[in-house]
């Protein structure tokens, strides 16, 4: 059915197989992190990303290179996951050692491609899934390569694998479990190679590729019809689990609509599916840190329920694609708001400050994260899931988290060649070489830890700089004064973006935007009160203590993290917040002892009976709770904390102030 529909579309569009994306992705490596983002990504590179191949068997002795590891349960995903993040990280940081390492893996894997075209281990004919992240790594590597034989080799390897997989499917091998529920990751890579080969390949090759993508789309799980738009969609924490209640599957599925829309030719319909998915996940499972809860499976809105780290990075990648492929600015801006919240809150909130450890699950509210929690509140994961460690609970996030920052950095800018626009999608310190205007643009800022952004630009031709205004700054009045080439100009905000004309000129401070960031208090029925500062969620500093549980090689270790300060505090009816203290991000930008944002708050102590513990976690915060004396406490950026309270109950009544 889908195949027939697609063929009709193909005929109508006169042979151009995919509709062009509204925005163009910049090749991996053209956008480089700077400032605190570069510091954070260098920490990542010098920690696990470059060390996993030295000591972690799933990468060091990977079955992808003939070793005997990386084959848990017949799945071989660790090395592909790692490459999917290590490749862009090496390219964006220009880290020669890491680049050599990833090249060795990629070349070694390609050397082992079989006659059939199969890539990687082949222990179970149905494990198509582990190839998807490997192909994504190849796409990013290919994007960065200049023309030539290495680039050609990747194209041929990808085509060879696609036809091997197609023949297996046609021969009756079923598309099952992960391979079926995550098909749009693979379709995205097929589309990439279709674009690349558009000019050079035989039309029949292109048609076969498109038909293969259509087969995957129709054989894969129908996420919209059978889940997001069905009455069976989970509206609270899941008890009966299935593939469609699985958190990471959902995070990946968000991209399905927009990815397929390039082939269906219907961008609005694709967006409607993608956004329905994200809205459903947020409405029933959304958390104050921008993620949705999924302690393996969807887990409702209680802030003590967990979110797997893989859910965070996969959601970010889906949302980046959603913004790029959205039908218009009104839609793109929504996806970027969601991406920004995850990148500045949930992502650092699930990584240690040195990026050597992570918990399997993070929590908006928790007071400890220890190696063994038999009586736990999370639904379907093991006793170790909250602990910060090398591979707590399960090993997927140890290898999959690497893509978080690099793919975020790769989504800070997009281009629209037709309109000669460079789109500044999310503010974070970075440098980009754009095609439009032949421009070199430095975005100098320490946003979200500062309230000023500067674009230093050198450009040979005029272009339009299209700047997304973050959600917390968007107003209905929609005019804004910005400095362009030294003059104050009044800029109209249209659908969340400012459009600024940049004349050709040598390097200068071309655009400066100053704004006000003030704390805001948001209240919800299910989640009590959360305090935000710009895009940053703030969380109660518990003076967390780290005790070593086990050390592995290098700096890899497991930790118990416990609170040295009371966590039972309520927000008064009229919040009393101090003035935020901002400091330049340091050598560990997300350290709790050196957090770039801190805010004093007057809170009210809650007796244990009024806020009981529930299965080793803070109980619900919906409704009001009895509270006593005033306490001065510090709130930090959520990303600077590892255990924290970020959703506070509201005090039942004000104490007498004497
Ligand atoms: C931009 O291009 C210049 C000149 O080719 C090069 O030196 C620089 O490394 C490039 N920067 C980025 C971010 O690609
Ligand atoms: C992994 O490789 C190293 C070095 O080749 C070897 O010493 C070690 O025993 C291997 N581990 C496994 C589980 O095979
Ligand atoms: C879970 O499944 C069982 C058996 O199919 C059913 O009886 C029960 O109502 C389901 N529970 C929920 C919460 O959906
Ligand atoms: C969901 O279903 C309704 C009712 O059938 C339909 O009108 C709507 O277009 C569907 N939404 C999506 C995103 O497919
Ligand atoms: C508060 O949340 C808990 C756990 O999510 C739920 O069981 C309870 O019904 C909620 N209570 C109210 C008053 O909403
Ligand atoms: C870590 O926490 C677990 C669970 O509370 C406990 O059994 C263990 O002794 C702790 N280890 C250290 C080193 O603190
Ligand atoms: C914020 O940015 C401005 C302009 O670059 C700079 O002067 C100031 O020191 C920064 N403040 C902090 C706290 O980073």
XYZ file of C-alpha atoms and ligand atoms in Angstrom:
756
model
C 0.000 0.000 0.000
C 2.636 2.520 1.065
C 4.767 1.338 -1.824
C 1.972 1.997 -4.304
C 1.286 5.416 -2.844
C 4.916 6.267 -3.082
C 5.120 5.175 -6.728
C 2.208 7.481 -7.485
C 4.029 10.331 -5.790
C 7.167 9.497 -7.748
C 5.224 9.771 -11.006
C 3.637 13.070 -9.958
C 6.902 14.728 -8.976
C 8.410 13.858 -12.332
C 11.225 11.758 -10.969
C 12.701 13.802 -8.146
C 12.588 11.136 -5.522
C 12.738 13.050 -2.274
C 11.406 16.491 -1.577
C 14.285 18.696 -0.448
C 14.495 19.377 3.287
C 13.304 22.890 4.142
C 16.583 23.589 5.895
C 19.919 22.151 4.888
C 22.012 20.351 7.488
C 25.592 21.582 7.624
C 28.100 18.806 7.041
C 29.413 17.291 10.277
C 32.457 19.298 11.335
C 31.405 22.622 9.747
C 29.955 23.700 13.072
C 32.459 23.570 15.911
C 31.767 24.078 19.585
C 33.463 26.958 21.411
C 33.466 28.264 24.972
C 31.808 26.125 27.629
C 30.336 23.736 25.044
C 33.805 22.999 23.696
C 35.079 22.490 27.250
C 32.269 20.062 27.967
C 32.830 18.162 24.715
C 36.592 18.014 25.301
C 35.897 16.533 28.729
C 33.739 13.917 27.018
C 36.422 13.166 24.427
C 39.165 12.835 27.007
C 36.980 10.632 29.213
C 34.917 7.717 27.941
C 34.745 8.514 24.230
C 38.478 8.023 23.718
C 38.953 5.441 26.476
C 36.223 2.891 25.707
C 38.300 1.391 22.856
C 41.181 0.977 25.325
C 39.468 -0.900 28.107
C 35.794 -1.656 27.552
C 35.367 -5.039 25.906
C 32.188 -4.129 24.032
C 34.249 -1.688 22.005
C 37.794 -3.022 22.485
C 36.988 -6.646 21.587
C 33.987 -5.930 19.456
C 32.380 -8.605 17.340
C 32.343 -5.987 14.568
C 36.096 -6.538 14.234
C 36.021 -10.272 14.872
C 36.262 -10.133 18.690
C 34.060 -12.014 21.087
C 32.368 -9.084 22.872
C 29.537 -6.723 21.879
C 26.993 -9.463 21.321
C 24.688 -9.293 24.348
C 21.467 -11.156 23.594
C 22.430 -11.549 19.942
C 22.462 -7.754 19.504
C 25.638 -5.944 18.504
C 24.862 -2.326 19.202
C 27.672 -1.044 21.457
C 30.313 -0.298 18.844
C 27.827 1.258 16.382
C 26.364 3.389 19.192
C 29.818 4.564 20.206
C 30.822 5.374 16.608
C 27.571 7.293 16.086
C 28.849 9.791 18.696
C 32.624 9.394 18.461
C 32.730 10.196 14.731
C 31.077 13.637 14.982
C 32.885 14.406 18.253
C 36.287 13.757 16.662
C 35.391 15.878 13.635
C 33.939 18.791 15.599
C 36.852 18.962 18.030
C 39.425 18.279 15.303
C 40.742 15.641 17.680
C 43.323 13.848 15.525
C 43.872 10.895 17.888
C 40.184 10.171 18.218
C 39.732 10.631 14.485
C 42.435 8.048 13.802
C 40.785 5.628 16.207
C 37.335 5.932 14.641
C 38.818 5.655 11.151
C 40.504 2.435 12.169
C 37.160 1.039 13.322
C 35.279 2.184 10.232
C 37.895 0.954 7.779
C 38.199 -2.339 9.701
C 34.451 -2.883 9.593
C 34.293 -2.070 5.880
C 37.194 -4.489 5.247
C 35.053 -7.234 6.706
C 31.969 -6.536 4.589
C 30.840 -9.849 3.077
C 30.269 -10.700 -0.553
C 26.551 -10.470 0.156
C 27.029 -6.885 1.332
C 26.418 -7.636 5.018
C 28.129 -5.365 7.505
C 29.136 -6.499 10.984
C 28.533 -9.730 12.841
C 25.864 -12.031 11.475
C 24.893 -14.340 14.296
C 21.180 -13.814 13.925
C 19.770 -13.129 10.472
C 17.145 -10.797 11.913
C 19.466 -8.384 13.738
C 19.166 -5.571 11.258
C 18.829 -3.050 14.067
C 22.486 -2.880 15.192
C 23.405 -1.683 11.683
C 21.248 1.441 11.903
C 23.552 3.413 14.239
C 26.582 2.192 12.264
C 25.062 3.633 9.099
C 24.398 6.899 10.930
C 28.067 7.024 11.895
C 28.966 6.410 8.252
C 26.694 9.251 7.130
C 28.415 11.699 9.460
C 31.861 10.478 8.430
C 30.930 10.676 4.757
C 29.612 14.235 5.155
C 32.998 15.368 6.393
C 35.133 13.642 3.767
C 36.235 15.487 0.644
C 35.404 13.777 -2.667
C 37.608 10.830 -3.501
C 38.015 7.084 -3.051
C 37.226 6.948 0.689
C 33.974 8.739 0.120
C 33.156 6.435 -2.791
C 33.965 3.400 -0.650
C 31.403 4.399 1.946
C 28.737 4.941 -0.693
C 29.409 1.495 -2.142
C 29.441 -0.157 1.275
C 26.124 1.437 2.187
C 24.524 0.469 -1.128
C 25.864 -3.059 -0.716
C 24.357 -3.364 2.732
C 21.003 -1.914 1.654
C 20.690 -4.470 -1.128
C 21.753 -7.328 1.154
C 19.110 -6.336 3.657
C 16.515 -5.876 0.939
C 17.182 -9.360 -0.424
C 16.837 -10.848 3.058
C 13.493 -9.118 3.575
C 12.291 -10.178 0.146
C 13.451 -13.698 0.965
C 11.129 -13.746 3.938
C 13.347 -12.735 6.877
C 10.945 -10.798 9.092
C 11.479 -7.233 10.291
C 10.994 -7.771 14.017
C 11.361 -6.094 17.409
C 13.986 -3.304 17.434
C 14.500 -3.570 13.693
C 10.826 -2.869 13.095
C 10.154 -0.266 15.788
C 13.208 1.816 14.826
C 13.033 1.668 11.019
C 13.050 5.422 10.449
C 16.633 5.687 11.645
C 17.557 3.429 8.750
C 15.276 5.257 6.334
C 17.044 8.506 7.248
C 20.383 6.988 6.184
C 18.885 5.654 2.933
C 17.614 9.141 2.185
C 21.047 10.584 2.839
C 22.623 8.299 0.246
C 19.764 8.956 -2.179
C 20.601 12.673 -1.980
C 24.308 12.002 -2.430
C 23.783 9.724 -5.430
C 21.039 11.810 -7.034
C 23.320 13.151 -9.765
C 25.639 10.202 -10.328
C 23.696 6.949 -9.958
C 21.558 5.148 -12.533
C 17.850 5.987 -12.141
C 17.142 2.308 -11.495
C 19.536 2.315 -8.517
C 17.772 5.340 -7.086
C 14.346 3.797 -7.655
C 15.418 0.562 -5.951
C 16.706 2.473 -2.960
C 13.503 4.459 -2.666
C 11.447 1.291 -3.018
C 13.508 -0.296 -0.239
C 12.825 2.698 2.025
C 9.119 2.422 1.176
C 9.144 -1.275 2.060
C 10.742 -0.477 5.431
C 8.205 2.247 6.067
C 5.275 -0.046 5.361
C 6.712 -3.086 7.179
C 7.833 -1.102 10.215
C 5.518 -0.432 13.129
C 2.758 2.119 12.433
C 3.516 4.461 15.321
C 0.839 7.043 14.580
C -2.053 4.744 13.798
C -1.393 2.103 16.446
C 0.034 4.216 19.254
C 0.187 8.018 19.338
C -3.194 8.456 17.712
C -4.795 5.360 19.235
C -6.888 5.099 22.385
C -4.399 2.541 23.717
C -1.650 5.184 24.090
C -0.381 4.991 27.704
C -1.732 7.905 29.732
C -0.011 6.928 32.960
C 2.882 4.810 34.177
C 2.859 1.594 32.194
C 2.211 -1.719 33.902
C 1.786 -3.980 30.905
C 4.812 -3.468 28.726
C 5.262 -3.846 24.995
C 7.621 -2.590 22.300
C 5.531 0.553 21.920
C 5.703 1.410 25.632
C 9.517 1.198 25.561
C 11.123 4.583 26.252
C 13.984 4.532 23.760
C 11.715 3.198 21.011
C 9.418 6.176 21.620
C 12.292 8.665 21.615
C 13.459 7.314 18.262
C 9.933 7.111 16.877
C 9.375 10.859 17.242
C 11.359 11.354 14.036
C 9.272 8.914 11.959
C 6.774 11.432 10.623
C 9.241 14.076 9.461
C 11.716 11.541 8.075
C 9.087 9.836 5.951
C 7.676 13.183 4.799
C 10.627 13.679 2.457
C 9.480 10.616 0.547
C 5.724 11.127 0.876
C 6.193 14.728 -0.235
C 3.811 15.892 2.487
C 5.779 17.891 5.052
C 2.722 19.134 7.009
C 1.408 15.577 7.434
C 4.825 14.327 8.526
C 5.160 17.136 11.021
C 1.660 16.424 12.381
C 2.719 12.861 13.165
C 6.024 13.869 14.742
C 4.493 16.591 16.846
C 1.550 14.477 17.941
C 4.099 11.936 19.182
C 6.094 14.495 21.158
C 2.959 16.141 22.565
C 1.505 12.847 23.724
C 4.791 11.901 25.403
C 4.980 15.307 27.087
C 1.353 15.535 28.120
C 1.269 12.202 29.910
C 4.919 11.552 30.778
C 6.669 14.954 30.545
C 9.200 15.943 33.209
C 10.406 19.413 34.294
C 13.869 18.713 32.773
C 12.422 18.586 29.240
C 12.478 14.802 28.936
C 9.667 12.294 29.333
C 9.829 9.622 31.985
C 10.732 6.135 30.850
C 12.286 3.915 33.485
C 12.519 1.394 30.669
C 8.855 1.981 29.850
C 6.726 5.132 29.914
C 6.330 6.094 33.543
C 3.900 8.998 33.971
C 4.470 12.472 35.378
C 5.519 11.788 38.936
C 8.905 13.571 39.273
C 10.482 10.628 41.125
C 10.077 8.339 38.129
C 13.149 7.920 35.991
C 14.310 8.721 32.468
C 16.924 6.586 30.746
C 19.935 8.464 29.365
C 19.400 6.857 25.947
C 15.916 8.417 25.891
C 17.469 11.865 26.295
C 20.005 11.594 23.465
C 17.570 9.864 21.101
C 14.886 12.490 21.785
C 17.433 15.209 21.021
C 18.314 13.669 17.674
C 14.641 13.223 16.759
C 13.897 16.846 17.661
C 16.877 18.156 15.688
C 15.522 16.385 12.601
C 12.004 17.592 13.391
C 13.187 21.208 13.330
C 15.172 20.739 10.119
C 12.293 19.025 8.299
C 9.387 21.026 9.762
C 7.016 22.573 7.196
C 7.446 26.124 8.551
C 9.116 28.340 11.140
C 6.161 28.134 13.554
C 6.698 24.392 13.776
C 10.505 24.397 13.703
C 10.669 26.728 16.653
C 8.650 24.311 18.808
C 11.022 21.446 18.115
C 13.991 23.702 18.892
C 12.476 24.789 22.225
C 12.230 21.132 23.194
C 15.740 20.363 21.957
C 17.182 23.295 23.903
C 15.545 22.210 27.135
C 16.955 18.689 26.839
C 20.442 19.877 25.873
C 20.751 22.296 28.805
C 18.918 20.252 31.447
C 18.297 16.542 30.984
C 21.569 15.812 29.166
C 24.028 17.277 31.696
C 21.619 16.144 34.435
C 22.460 12.559 33.504
C 26.251 12.862 33.166
C 28.815 13.311 35.929
C 30.712 16.600 35.887
C 33.862 14.848 34.552
C 31.829 12.812 32.022
C 33.324 9.550 33.261
C 30.080 8.227 34.737
C 26.320 8.309 34.248
C 23.260 6.753 35.836
C 21.008 4.557 33.716
C 18.065 6.600 35.017
C 17.899 10.249 36.062
C 15.173 11.712 38.234
C 13.764 15.217 38.579
C 13.463 14.400 42.288
C 15.826 12.122 44.203
C 17.926 12.251 47.348
C 20.361 9.434 46.640
C 21.800 7.383 43.800
C 23.382 4.242 45.172
C 24.787 0.978 43.884
C 21.977 -1.146 45.146
C 18.349 -0.106 45.629
C 16.225 -3.251 45.906
C 13.140 -1.309 46.974
C 13.009 1.125 44.074
C 10.295 3.327 42.660
C 11.216 2.786 39.013
C 9.210 0.235 37.184
C 11.147 -2.172 35.035
C 14.884 -1.716 35.583
C 17.343 -3.333 37.963
C 18.560 -2.334 41.431
C 21.587 -0.420 40.054
C 19.714 1.913 37.737
C 20.143 5.126 39.736
C 23.868 4.754 40.408
C 26.458 6.894 38.607
C 28.849 4.386 37.092
C 30.514 2.905 34.052
C 27.624 0.733 32.873
C 24.922 0.712 35.545
C 21.951 -1.601 34.959
C 22.676 -2.183 31.281
C 25.403 -1.210 28.872
C 23.472 0.591 26.130
C 23.821 4.119 27.543
C 27.585 3.689 28.115
C 27.970 3.523 24.361
C 24.944 5.537 23.211
C 25.345 8.762 25.214
C 28.268 9.933 23.033
C 25.950 11.298 20.326
C 24.219 13.779 22.680
C 26.527 16.797 22.553
C 27.954 16.258 19.045
C 24.581 16.026 17.339
C 23.406 19.019 19.364
C 26.448 21.026 18.227
C 25.706 19.922 14.661
C 22.195 21.372 14.975
C 23.088 24.855 16.235
C 22.927 26.217 12.675
C 21.088 25.276 9.509
C 20.993 26.884 6.073
C 18.374 27.805 3.528
C 20.233 28.153 0.248
C 17.206 29.381 -1.727
C 16.598 32.262 0.663
C 20.292 32.827 1.409
C 19.633 32.393 5.110
C 21.849 31.110 7.864
C 19.582 29.905 10.653
C 20.917 30.239 14.189
C 18.720 27.560 15.728
C 19.883 27.392 19.345
C 22.298 29.736 21.109
C 25.466 28.101 22.369
C 29.083 29.146 21.862
C 30.187 27.914 18.436
C 31.898 28.670 15.141
C 30.518 27.890 11.707
C 31.650 28.104 8.081
C 28.492 28.625 6.085
C 27.846 28.279 2.381
C 25.448 31.222 2.349
C 27.288 34.530 2.178
C 30.493 32.506 2.213
C 30.359 33.469 5.846
C 32.496 32.607 8.804
C 30.403 33.152 11.920
C 31.472 33.009 15.537
C 28.701 32.921 18.081
C 30.414 34.330 21.176
C 28.419 33.838 24.339
C 28.272 31.753 27.435
C 24.498 31.383 27.072
C 22.573 29.883 28.837
C 24.838 31.206 31.591
C 24.861 34.765 30.253
C 22.318 37.178 28.816
C 24.214 38.448 25.824
C 25.049 36.882 22.467
C 27.436 38.261 19.870
C 27.826 37.183 16.260
C 31.301 37.958 14.901
C 31.032 37.623 11.155
C 33.293 37.718 8.106
C 31.365 37.321 4.849
C 32.075 37.734 1.166
C 28.435 38.101 0.167
C 25.349 39.496 1.865
C 23.021 37.044 3.562
C 20.209 36.920 6.092
C 21.001 35.814 9.601
C 17.838 34.252 10.955
C 18.001 34.025 14.731
C 15.648 31.919 16.818
C 14.533 33.711 19.947
C 14.320 31.192 22.813
C 10.903 30.415 24.181
C 11.344 32.308 27.463
C 12.064 35.532 25.509
C 9.315 35.346 22.935
C 6.637 37.928 23.478
C 3.475 38.958 21.719
C 4.826 42.467 21.079
C 7.536 40.938 18.915
C 9.833 43.888 18.242
C 13.285 43.783 19.631
C 16.224 46.158 19.519
C 19.467 44.608 18.416
C 22.833 46.016 17.381
C 23.685 45.322 13.752
C 27.062 46.555 12.509
C 27.200 49.098 15.299
C 23.702 50.530 14.780
C 20.683 49.862 16.902
C 17.946 48.458 14.711
C 14.378 47.532 15.450
C 13.883 43.925 14.387
C 10.544 42.208 13.943
C 10.177 38.787 15.424
C 8.318 36.548 12.969
C 7.222 33.095 14.058
C 9.964 33.058 16.681
C 12.798 34.284 14.459
C 14.532 37.611 13.837
C 15.653 38.229 10.261
C 18.775 40.377 10.073
C 20.387 41.516 6.808
C 24.129 41.119 6.946
C 26.020 43.102 4.270
C 29.313 41.714 2.991
C 32.210 42.862 5.149
C 35.430 41.860 6.858
C 35.402 40.309 10.322
C 33.549 42.454 12.871
C 31.039 42.284 15.687
C 28.079 42.168 13.323
C 25.173 41.440 15.660
C 24.770 41.831 19.388
C 21.641 40.854 21.251
C 21.230 41.651 24.943
C 18.262 40.382 26.881
C 16.962 39.901 30.353
C 16.953 36.543 32.086
C 14.899 36.401 35.254
C 13.820 33.455 37.383
C 10.333 32.186 36.665
C 8.204 29.892 38.751
C 6.014 27.335 37.033
C 3.339 25.351 38.741
C 1.581 22.229 37.558
C -0.935 19.928 39.130
C 1.119 16.771 38.835
C 4.536 18.238 39.534
C 4.195 21.008 42.114
C 6.524 23.956 41.509
C 9.676 24.246 39.425
C 11.956 27.262 39.116
C 13.509 28.163 35.776
C 16.138 30.694 34.783
C 15.864 31.274 31.050
C 15.926 27.764 29.543
C 17.578 26.317 32.653
C 15.665 24.293 35.199
C 16.993 25.013 38.690
C 17.307 22.374 41.396
C 17.883 22.281 45.111
C 21.577 21.868 45.956
C 21.794 18.875 48.327
C 25.577 19.224 48.879
C 25.954 15.840 47.252
C 28.623 13.453 48.586
C 30.316 10.918 46.337
C 31.634 7.629 47.782
C 33.647 5.316 45.584
C 32.040 1.899 45.176
C 34.284 0.353 42.555
C 37.090 1.569 40.336
C 37.713 0.202 36.847
C 40.567 1.108 34.545
C 41.514 4.762 34.021
C 39.004 7.044 35.787
C 35.987 4.839 35.194
C 34.215 4.063 38.468
C 30.909 3.397 40.197
C 29.737 5.794 42.900
C 27.223 6.166 45.702
C 25.855 9.688 45.768
C 24.044 10.876 48.868
C 22.655 14.143 50.201
C 24.343 16.058 53.030
C 21.508 18.587 53.263
C 17.803 18.107 53.942
C 15.718 17.567 50.822
C 12.218 18.024 52.261
C 11.468 21.640 51.413
C 8.349 23.284 50.110
C 7.807 26.440 48.096
C 5.859 29.187 49.892
C 2.709 30.414 48.161
C 4.544 33.602 47.280
C 8.003 32.457 46.236
C 10.868 34.470 47.667
C 13.820 34.149 45.337
C 17.070 36.089 45.385
C 18.980 37.511 42.432
C 20.737 34.852 40.345
C 24.518 34.822 40.674
C 26.197 34.189 37.337
C 29.811 33.243 36.869
C 31.870 32.226 33.865
C 31.622 28.457 33.294
C 34.812 26.839 34.603
C 36.941 23.864 33.532
C 34.052 21.602 34.509
C 31.061 23.650 33.353
C 28.531 21.414 35.110
C 30.286 20.974 38.462
C 28.022 21.352 41.486
C 30.862 23.051 43.382
C 31.436 25.541 40.538
C 28.037 25.934 38.923
C 27.729 28.984 36.630
C 24.220 29.727 37.977
C 23.162 29.865 41.620
C 20.094 31.387 43.220
C 19.179 31.770 46.892
C 15.616 30.887 47.816
C 13.590 31.080 50.981
C 11.896 27.702 51.369
C 9.915 26.018 54.102
C 10.995 22.874 55.937
C 8.589 19.941 55.590
C 8.237 17.301 58.321
C 8.866 13.692 57.193
C 5.245 12.741 57.827
C 4.040 15.409 55.375
C 6.288 14.208 52.546
C 6.945 10.511 53.014
C 9.487 8.424 51.191
C 8.020 6.083 48.622
C 10.156 3.085 47.622
C 13.449 4.833 48.276
C 12.394 8.084 46.575
C 10.626 11.341 47.467
C 6.863 10.758 47.396
C 4.483 12.685 45.086
C 4.511 16.494 45.146
C 1.041 17.059 43.753
C -1.265 18.876 46.135
C -0.054 21.045 49.006
C 1.901 19.917 52.039
C 2.305 20.978 55.655
C 5.432 23.056 56.186
C 7.240 24.744 59.054
C 10.136 27.141 59.492
C 11.865 29.151 56.807
C 15.141 27.891 55.440
C 17.569 29.673 53.102
C 18.815 27.310 50.437
C 20.629 27.450 47.119
C 19.254 26.400 43.767
C 21.717 25.423 41.040
C 21.328 24.713 37.350
C 19.815 21.207 37.198
C 22.722 20.043 35.015
C 25.163 20.825 37.845
C 23.424 18.375 40.176
C 23.384 14.566 40.195
C 20.735 14.116 42.866
C 18.316 16.935 43.473
C 14.804 18.200 44.107
C 13.595 20.175 41.087
C 9.834 19.776 41.565
C 8.831 21.107 44.985
C 5.509 20.750 46.739
C 3.649 23.929 47.600
C 3.298 24.749 51.293
C -0.205 24.345 52.671
C -0.152 27.608 54.551
C 2.316 30.345 55.259
C 3.997 30.189 58.639
C 3.729 33.306 60.756
C 6.567 35.632 59.941
C 7.717 37.321 63.125
C 36.494 27.390 8.172
O 37.325 27.527 7.056
C 38.644 27.951 7.363
C 39.369 28.225 6.070
O 39.226 27.145 5.221
C 39.319 26.900 8.207
O 40.618 27.302 8.566
C 38.492 26.672 9.469
O 39.041 25.620 10.228
C 37.055 26.351 9.119
N 36.266 26.336 10.341
C 35.224 25.508 10.513
C 34.452 25.681 11.739
O 34.948 24.648 9.697
C 39.850 -8.505 25.066
O 41.081 -8.263 24.439
C 42.189 -8.187 25.334
C 43.419 -7.782 24.535
O 43.432 -8.406 23.314
C 42.337 -9.528 26.029
O 43.402 -9.482 26.951
C 41.046 -9.849 26.770
O 41.094 -11.123 27.346
C 39.860 -9.794 25.812
N 38.628 -9.942 26.570
C 37.727 -10.813 26.231
C 36.479 -10.837 27.067
O 37.878 -11.556 25.302
C -2.588 -5.778 31.930
O -2.898 -6.927 31.182
C -3.777 -7.810 31.835
C -3.873 -9.076 31.011
O -4.033 -8.756 29.659
C -5.120 -7.120 32.037
O -5.984 -7.963 32.710
C -4.895 -5.860 32.866
O -6.101 -5.144 32.953
C -3.850 -4.982 32.218
N -3.537 -3.882 33.135
C -3.414 -2.615 32.737
C -3.084 -1.616 33.796
O -3.538 -2.293 31.575
C -5.455 11.245 14.358
O -6.739 10.737 14.103
C -7.709 11.725 13.790
C -9.065 11.047 13.723
O -9.016 9.944 12.882
C -7.315 12.381 12.481
O -8.228 13.396 12.161
C -5.927 12.994 12.649
O -5.489 13.524 11.416
C -4.945 11.961 13.106
N -3.681 12.624 13.424
C -2.539 12.283 12.810
C -1.313 13.059 13.204
O -2.441 11.395 12.011
C -0.677 12.499 43.062
O 0.204 11.651 42.347
C 0.134 10.309 42.755
C 1.256 9.567 42.081
O 1.422 9.947 40.758
C -1.252 9.776 42.424
O -1.343 8.438 42.808
C -2.284 10.617 43.173
O -3.559 10.222 42.789
C -2.110 12.090 42.875
N -2.954 12.852 43.754
C -3.598 13.949 43.379
C -4.351 14.680 44.431
O -3.556 14.335 42.228
C 26.703 2.103 48.496
O 25.329 2.007 48.756
C 24.872 0.679 48.945
C 23.362 0.743 49.075
O 22.992 1.618 50.104
C 25.548 0.099 50.171
O 25.130 -1.238 50.337
C 27.052 0.151 49.975
O 27.703 -0.292 51.164
C 27.499 1.562 49.668
N 28.906 1.550 49.361
C 29.729 2.541 49.723
C 31.166 2.384 49.356
O 29.345 3.533 50.299
C 28.535 37.849 30.120
O 28.952 38.296 28.845
C 29.487 39.600 28.837
C 29.730 40.002 27.409
O 30.495 39.017 26.752
C 30.759 39.622 29.685
O 31.281 40.912 29.736
C 30.418 39.143 31.094
O 31.597 39.033 31.859
C 29.716 37.800 31.061
N 29.317 37.454 32.414
C 29.388 36.217 32.904
C 28.955 36.041 34.292
O 29.750 35.272 32.232
